[in-house]
Amino acid sequence: MRREKIMNAIRKSLPSKRFEHTLGVTYTAACLAMRYGEDIEKARIAGLLHDAAKYMSSKEKIQTCLKNGLSVSEYEEKNPELLHAKLGAYLAKEEYGVSDPDILSAITWHTTGKPDMTLLEKILYIADYMEPNRDQAPNLPEVRKLAFLDLDECLFLILKDSVSYLASRNIIIDPMTQTTYEYYKALRENQGNIKKGE
Ligand code: DGI
Ligand code: FE
Ligand code: FE
């Protein structure tokens, strides 16, 4: 499906607030793609479709995964909201005809992140967190500035704040969120040592 067609279909399928967020992610991802030399069109398609599965019910999320051979971990079973990421990639492929593996994997990992993300995965993860309609997260001004200066440093700050937010609200942290946080924390510490010549 062409981008305009995808946008019209997504506009119809999401509540207006979520569509506004979706456009915010799309434009923010496009800006980051410009900054870092990623394919702008891929960033826009990933942005448009990343939350496509957000409004399936929990039951529908689990059933759609099981029916289509997508894994559901014990954490995902307890927090089916997490499944909207891999189901977004599923809908992107099956309903919107997206076959590009870079786009599908960026959508799959946009909620938890994963260690050693590709450029497009980082761009979508960061754009989702900092798009202009977001106003709840702490440190947004710093995150927004860092995004254009140092992607890995920006990821670390987002992951640190997300893990402490989830912990402070007694929300179970998905192992992939935790592993991603530890990966980018270690990467940052190692790079710090290299800079200091250790
Ligand atoms: O879909 P969005 O709201 O745009 O953003 P998102 O895809 O980052 O999803 C945010 C939701 O995912 C929010 O309700 C918190 C939840 N979430 C993110 N990481 C974890 C998590 N929930 C649990 N239980 N564990 C996590 O590690
Ligand atoms: Fe999401
Ligand atoms: Fe989102």
mmCIF file of N, CA and C and ligand atoms in Angstrom, residues 18 21-22 25 50-51 54 84 110 128-129 134, ligand 3:
data_model
loop_
_atom_site.group_PDB
_atom_site.id
_atom_site.type_symbol
_atom_site.label_atom_id
_atom_site.label_comp_id
_atom_site.label_asym_id
_atom_site.label_seq_id
_atom_site.Cartn_x
_atom_site.Cartn_y
_atom_site.Cartn_z
ATOM 1 N N ARG A 18 -4.823 9.127 19.280
ATOM 2 C CA ARG A 18 -3.782 8.163 18.893
ATOM 3 C C ARG A 18 -3.285 8.442 17.480
ATOM 4 N N HIS A 21 -0.833 11.236 17.813
ATOM 5 C CA HIS A 21 0.441 10.675 18.286
ATOM 6 C C HIS A 21 1.180 9.987 17.133
ATOM 7 N N THR A 22 0.425 9.222 16.348
ATOM 8 C CA THR A 22 1.005 8.496 15.215
ATOM 9 C C THR A 22 1.668 9.459 14.220
ATOM 10 N N VAL A 25 4.879 10.778 15.749
ATOM 11 C CA VAL A 25 5.969 9.796 15.646
ATOM 12 C C VAL A 25 6.493 9.761 14.207
ATOM 13 N N HIS A 50 3.240 1.935 13.617
ATOM 14 C CA HIS A 50 3.786 1.309 14.823
ATOM 15 C C HIS A 50 2.727 0.945 15.864
ATOM 16 N N ASP A 51 1.663 1.743 15.989
ATOM 17 C CA ASP A 51 0.616 1.448 16.983
ATOM 18 C C ASP A 51 -0.674 0.919 16.344
ATOM 19 N N LYS A 54 -2.816 -1.273 18.581
ATOM 20 C CA LYS A 54 -2.996 -0.794 19.956
ATOM 21 C C LYS A 54 -4.412 -1.054 20.487
ATOM 22 N N HIS A 84 1.079 -5.330 21.454
ATOM 23 C CA HIS A 84 0.689 -4.457 20.339
ATOM 24 C C HIS A 84 1.878 -4.170 19.409
ATOM 25 N N HIS A 110 9.425 -1.635 19.093
ATOM 26 C CA HIS A 110 9.270 -0.225 19.484
ATOM 27 C C HIS A 110 8.876 -0.025 20.946
ATOM 28 N N ASP A 128 8.938 7.553 19.233
ATOM 29 C CA ASP A 128 7.715 7.201 19.966
ATOM 30 C C ASP A 128 7.696 7.873 21.339
ATOM 31 N N TYR A 129 8.854 7.950 21.961
ATOM 32 C CA TYR A 129 8.954 8.513 23.317
ATOM 33 C C TYR A 129 8.899 10.035 23.326
ATOM 34 N N ARG A 134 3.841 14.251 23.324
ATOM 35 C CA ARG A 134 4.159 13.650 24.625
ATOM 36 C C ARG A 134 4.428 14.761 25.624
HETATM 37 FE FE FE B 3 3.348 4.920 20.032
#
